[in-house]
XYZ file of C-alpha atoms in Angstrom:
283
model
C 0.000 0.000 0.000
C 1.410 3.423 -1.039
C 1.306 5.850 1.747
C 0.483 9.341 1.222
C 2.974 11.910 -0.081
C 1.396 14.346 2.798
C 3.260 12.742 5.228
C 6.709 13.330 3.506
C 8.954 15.900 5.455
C 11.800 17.620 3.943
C 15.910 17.375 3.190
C 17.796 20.450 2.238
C 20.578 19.950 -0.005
C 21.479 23.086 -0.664
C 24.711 24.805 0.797
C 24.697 27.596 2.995
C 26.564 29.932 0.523
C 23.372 29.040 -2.117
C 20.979 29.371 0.884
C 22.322 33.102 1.340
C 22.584 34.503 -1.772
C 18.595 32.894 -2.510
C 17.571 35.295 0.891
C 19.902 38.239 -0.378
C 17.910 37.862 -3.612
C 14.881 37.938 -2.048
C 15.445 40.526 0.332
C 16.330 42.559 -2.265
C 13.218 42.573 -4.241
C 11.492 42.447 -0.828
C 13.476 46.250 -0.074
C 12.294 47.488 -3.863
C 8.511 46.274 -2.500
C 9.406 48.110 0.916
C 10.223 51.345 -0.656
C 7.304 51.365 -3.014
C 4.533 50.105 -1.101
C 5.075 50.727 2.609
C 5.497 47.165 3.225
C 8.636 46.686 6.465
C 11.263 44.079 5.124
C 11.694 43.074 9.293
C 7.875 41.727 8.606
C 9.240 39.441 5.967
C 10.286 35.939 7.021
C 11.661 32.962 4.650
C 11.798 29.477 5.456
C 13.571 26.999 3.141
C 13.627 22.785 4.137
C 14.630 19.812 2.112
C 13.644 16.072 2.778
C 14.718 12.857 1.707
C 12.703 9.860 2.868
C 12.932 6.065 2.123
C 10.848 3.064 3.331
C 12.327 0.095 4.770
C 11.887 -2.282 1.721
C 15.575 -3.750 0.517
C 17.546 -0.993 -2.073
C 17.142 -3.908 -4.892
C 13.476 -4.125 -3.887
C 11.134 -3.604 -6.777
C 8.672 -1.693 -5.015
C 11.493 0.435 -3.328
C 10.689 3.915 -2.649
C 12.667 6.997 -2.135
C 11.339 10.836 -2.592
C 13.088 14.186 -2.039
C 10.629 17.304 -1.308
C 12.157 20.763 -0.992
C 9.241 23.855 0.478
C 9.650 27.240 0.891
C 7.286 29.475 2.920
C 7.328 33.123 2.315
C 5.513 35.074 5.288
C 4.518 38.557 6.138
C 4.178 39.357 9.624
C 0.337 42.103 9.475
C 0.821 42.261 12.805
C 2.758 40.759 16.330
C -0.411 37.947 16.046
C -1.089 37.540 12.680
C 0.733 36.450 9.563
C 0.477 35.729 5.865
C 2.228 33.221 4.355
C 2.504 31.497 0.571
C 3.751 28.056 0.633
C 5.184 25.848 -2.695
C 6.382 22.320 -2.588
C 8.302 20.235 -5.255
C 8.618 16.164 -4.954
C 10.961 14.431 -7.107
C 10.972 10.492 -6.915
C 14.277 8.923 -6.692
C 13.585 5.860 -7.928
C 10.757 4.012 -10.824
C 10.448 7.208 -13.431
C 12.208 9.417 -11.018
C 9.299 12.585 -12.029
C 9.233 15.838 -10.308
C 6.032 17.812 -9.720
C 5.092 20.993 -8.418
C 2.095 20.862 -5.508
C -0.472 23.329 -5.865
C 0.489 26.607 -3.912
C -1.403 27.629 -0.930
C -2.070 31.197 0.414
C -2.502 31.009 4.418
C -3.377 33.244 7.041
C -2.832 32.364 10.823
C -3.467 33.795 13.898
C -1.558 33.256 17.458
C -4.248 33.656 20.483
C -1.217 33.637 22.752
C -1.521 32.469 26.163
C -5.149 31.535 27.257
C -3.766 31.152 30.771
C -0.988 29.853 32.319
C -0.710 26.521 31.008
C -2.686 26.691 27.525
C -1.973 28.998 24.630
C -4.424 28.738 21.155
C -3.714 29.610 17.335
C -5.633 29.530 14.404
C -5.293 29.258 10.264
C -7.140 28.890 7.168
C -5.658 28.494 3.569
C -6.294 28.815 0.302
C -4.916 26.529 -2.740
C -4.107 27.298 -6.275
C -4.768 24.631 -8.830
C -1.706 24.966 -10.900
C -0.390 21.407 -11.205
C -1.322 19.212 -13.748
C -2.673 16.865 -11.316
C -5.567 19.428 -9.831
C -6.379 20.583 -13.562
C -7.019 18.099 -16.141
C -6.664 14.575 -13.686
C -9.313 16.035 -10.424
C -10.554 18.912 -12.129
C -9.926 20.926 -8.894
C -11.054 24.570 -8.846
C -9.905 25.339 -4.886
C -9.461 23.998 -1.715
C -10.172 26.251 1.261
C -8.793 24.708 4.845
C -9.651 25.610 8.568
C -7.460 24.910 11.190
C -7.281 25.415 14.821
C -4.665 24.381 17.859
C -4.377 24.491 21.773
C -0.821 23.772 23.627
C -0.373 22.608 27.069
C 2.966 23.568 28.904
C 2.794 20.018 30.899
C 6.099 21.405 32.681
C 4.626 22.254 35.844
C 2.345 19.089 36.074
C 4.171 16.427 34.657
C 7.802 16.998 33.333
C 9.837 19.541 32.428
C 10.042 20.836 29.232
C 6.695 18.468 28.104
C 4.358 20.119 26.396
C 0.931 18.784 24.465
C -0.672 19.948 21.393
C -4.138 19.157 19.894
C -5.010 20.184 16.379
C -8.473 19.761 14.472
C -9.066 20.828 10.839
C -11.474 20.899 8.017
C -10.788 20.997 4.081
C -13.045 21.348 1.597
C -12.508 20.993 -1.909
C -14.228 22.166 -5.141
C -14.216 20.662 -8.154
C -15.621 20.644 -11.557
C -16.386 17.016 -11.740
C -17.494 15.123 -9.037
C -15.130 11.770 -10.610
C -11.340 12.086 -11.865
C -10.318 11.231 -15.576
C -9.727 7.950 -13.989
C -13.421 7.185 -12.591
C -12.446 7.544 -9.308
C -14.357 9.602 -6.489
C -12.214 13.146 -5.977
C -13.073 13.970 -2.152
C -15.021 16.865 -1.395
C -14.518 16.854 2.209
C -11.404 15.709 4.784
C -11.904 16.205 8.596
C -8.830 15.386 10.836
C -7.521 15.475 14.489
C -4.036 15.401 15.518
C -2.305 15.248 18.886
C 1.266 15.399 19.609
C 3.870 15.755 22.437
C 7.395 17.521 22.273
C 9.698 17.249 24.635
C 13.025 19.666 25.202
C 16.119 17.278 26.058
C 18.056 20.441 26.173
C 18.392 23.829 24.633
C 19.169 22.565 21.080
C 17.620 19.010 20.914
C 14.077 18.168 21.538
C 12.189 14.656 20.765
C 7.998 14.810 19.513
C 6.132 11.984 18.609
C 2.724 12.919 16.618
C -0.478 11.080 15.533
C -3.401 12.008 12.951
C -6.600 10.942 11.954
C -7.940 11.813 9.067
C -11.332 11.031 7.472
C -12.190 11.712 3.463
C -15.838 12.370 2.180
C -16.847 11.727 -1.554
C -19.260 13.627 -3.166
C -21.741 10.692 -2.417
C -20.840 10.069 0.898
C -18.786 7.613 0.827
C -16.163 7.991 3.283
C -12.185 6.662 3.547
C -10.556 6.465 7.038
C -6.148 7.594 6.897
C -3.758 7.642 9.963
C -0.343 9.212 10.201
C 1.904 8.509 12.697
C 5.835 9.789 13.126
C 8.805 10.125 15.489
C 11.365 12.710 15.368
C 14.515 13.907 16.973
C 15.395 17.753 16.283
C 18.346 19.637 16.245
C 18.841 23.391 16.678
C 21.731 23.931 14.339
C 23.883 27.402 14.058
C 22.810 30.206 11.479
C 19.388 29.458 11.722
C 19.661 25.976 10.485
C 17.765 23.108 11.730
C 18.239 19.418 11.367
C 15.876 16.393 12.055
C 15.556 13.025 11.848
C 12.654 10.247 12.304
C 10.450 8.039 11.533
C 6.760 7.696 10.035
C 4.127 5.251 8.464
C 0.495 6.134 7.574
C -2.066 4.431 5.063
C -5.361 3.324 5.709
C -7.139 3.370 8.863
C -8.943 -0.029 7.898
C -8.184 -3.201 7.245
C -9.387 -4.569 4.220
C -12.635 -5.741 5.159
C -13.175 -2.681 6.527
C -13.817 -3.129 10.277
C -10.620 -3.790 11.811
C -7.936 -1.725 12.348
C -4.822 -1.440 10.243
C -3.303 1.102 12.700
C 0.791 0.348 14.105
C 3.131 2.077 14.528
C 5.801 0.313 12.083
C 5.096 -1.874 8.914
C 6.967 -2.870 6.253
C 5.426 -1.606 3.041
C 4.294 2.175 5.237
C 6.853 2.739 7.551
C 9.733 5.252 6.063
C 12.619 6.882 7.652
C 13.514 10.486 6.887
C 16.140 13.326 7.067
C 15.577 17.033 6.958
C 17.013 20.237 6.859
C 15.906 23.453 7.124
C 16.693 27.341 6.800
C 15.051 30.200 8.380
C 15.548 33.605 7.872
């Protein structure tokens, strides 16, 4: 069973010296926009990350799979609570017909709630997505996705350990599209509800451990709906110059077994389980 692309993360290949002339690039255009428009280049932000990820199957394997996925978010702080934010992807396949593709760019806007009390602290998003790939216009026939998204943190240091904290995270997509079936006579999914939860934990200043579990359910335009889980593991490192490293595991698929009532939830398997490295760059 293939798992999802969703739940790749990302390894950055690039070299610092590329990394920094890419944000002097940008932050030069960003100044030009500054001077013209009245927008404050200390608002901008710039986050670049690369992953590469590989399941557990042999490297001879037929059904071996490896993926690299680079992202970049752009964001705009509007004000010390809220921010915009554009976000591309690109996934190349490593192995079979090694292909590239572009993901369909999304336009977000979140808000930070800040501290709700001592112990809790809330945020909030919603997105838009552009349907440029090839795979949203002629194979789904997508027009737009719009996604709602809500979290709530709990600082468990007090109550339980030190440098624990929890996080709970609900959201809602929907999706429109022109046709209701894709080129292949498939259902395209008009709605997807999830829930995640997920605990970090600070070992020390620079390296932290989180562990993180989803549950996501997909409606069809009939009805008809498709249970997916996600689960991963990951080790993070606080690198200098802004640079970020982590490492991990993660498996997700189908919720169900094939007949449909019993679960096909675990934490490792063979054909979903992958491991991954990424990198990251924030400016």
């Amino acid at each position: 069973m293939k798992r999802s692309t969703s739940t790749l993360l990302i390894l950055l290949m690039t070299s610092p010296t590329v990394l920094a002339n890419t944000v002097s690039a940008t932050g030069t255009s960003v100044q030009s926009l500054d001077n013209s428009a009245g927008l404050s280049l200390e608002n901008v932000g710039i986050s670049l990350s690369n992953t590469f990820a590989t399941d557990v199957k042999a490297p001879d394997a037929a059904e071996k799979n490896m993926s690299n996925t680079t992202a970049m978010v752009i964001g705009y702080k509007l004000s010390r609570d809220m921010k915009l934010s554009l976000t591309t992807i690109f996934d190349k396949d490593l192995k079979n017909d090694r292909e590239g593709y572009i993901r369909d760019p999304k336009i977000g806007l979140s808000k930070s709630f800040g501290k709700l009390n001592k112990f809790f602290s809330a945020a909030a998003s919603t997105s838009v997505k552009i349907p440029l790939s090839k795979a949203s216009r002629v194979t789904t026939s997508l027009q737009t996705a719009i996604s709602l998204a809500g979290s709530i943190s709990y600082d468990a240091s007090e109550h339980v350990t030190k440098g624990l904290s929890l996080s709970y995270s609900p959201a809602v997509i929907t999706n429109f599209h022109e046709y209701r079936v894709t080129t292949g006579g498939s259902s395209n999914t008009q709605y997807t509800l999830s829930n995640s939860l997920s605990a970090a934990y600070s070992i020390t200043d620079k390296i932290s451990a989180s562990v993180s579990g989803s549950y996501y359910r997909n409606f069809d335009y009939t009805g008809h709906t498709k249970d997916y889980f996600g689960i991963e593991e990951t080790l993070s490192f606080a690198l200098p110059q802004n640079f970020g490293l982590r490492v991990g595991h993660s498996t997700g698929g189908s919720a169900l077994a094939v007949n449909g009532r019993e679960s096909n939830v675990s934490l490792f398997d063979k054909d979903l389980s992958s491991y991954f490295l990424n990198i990251s760059f924030s400016y």
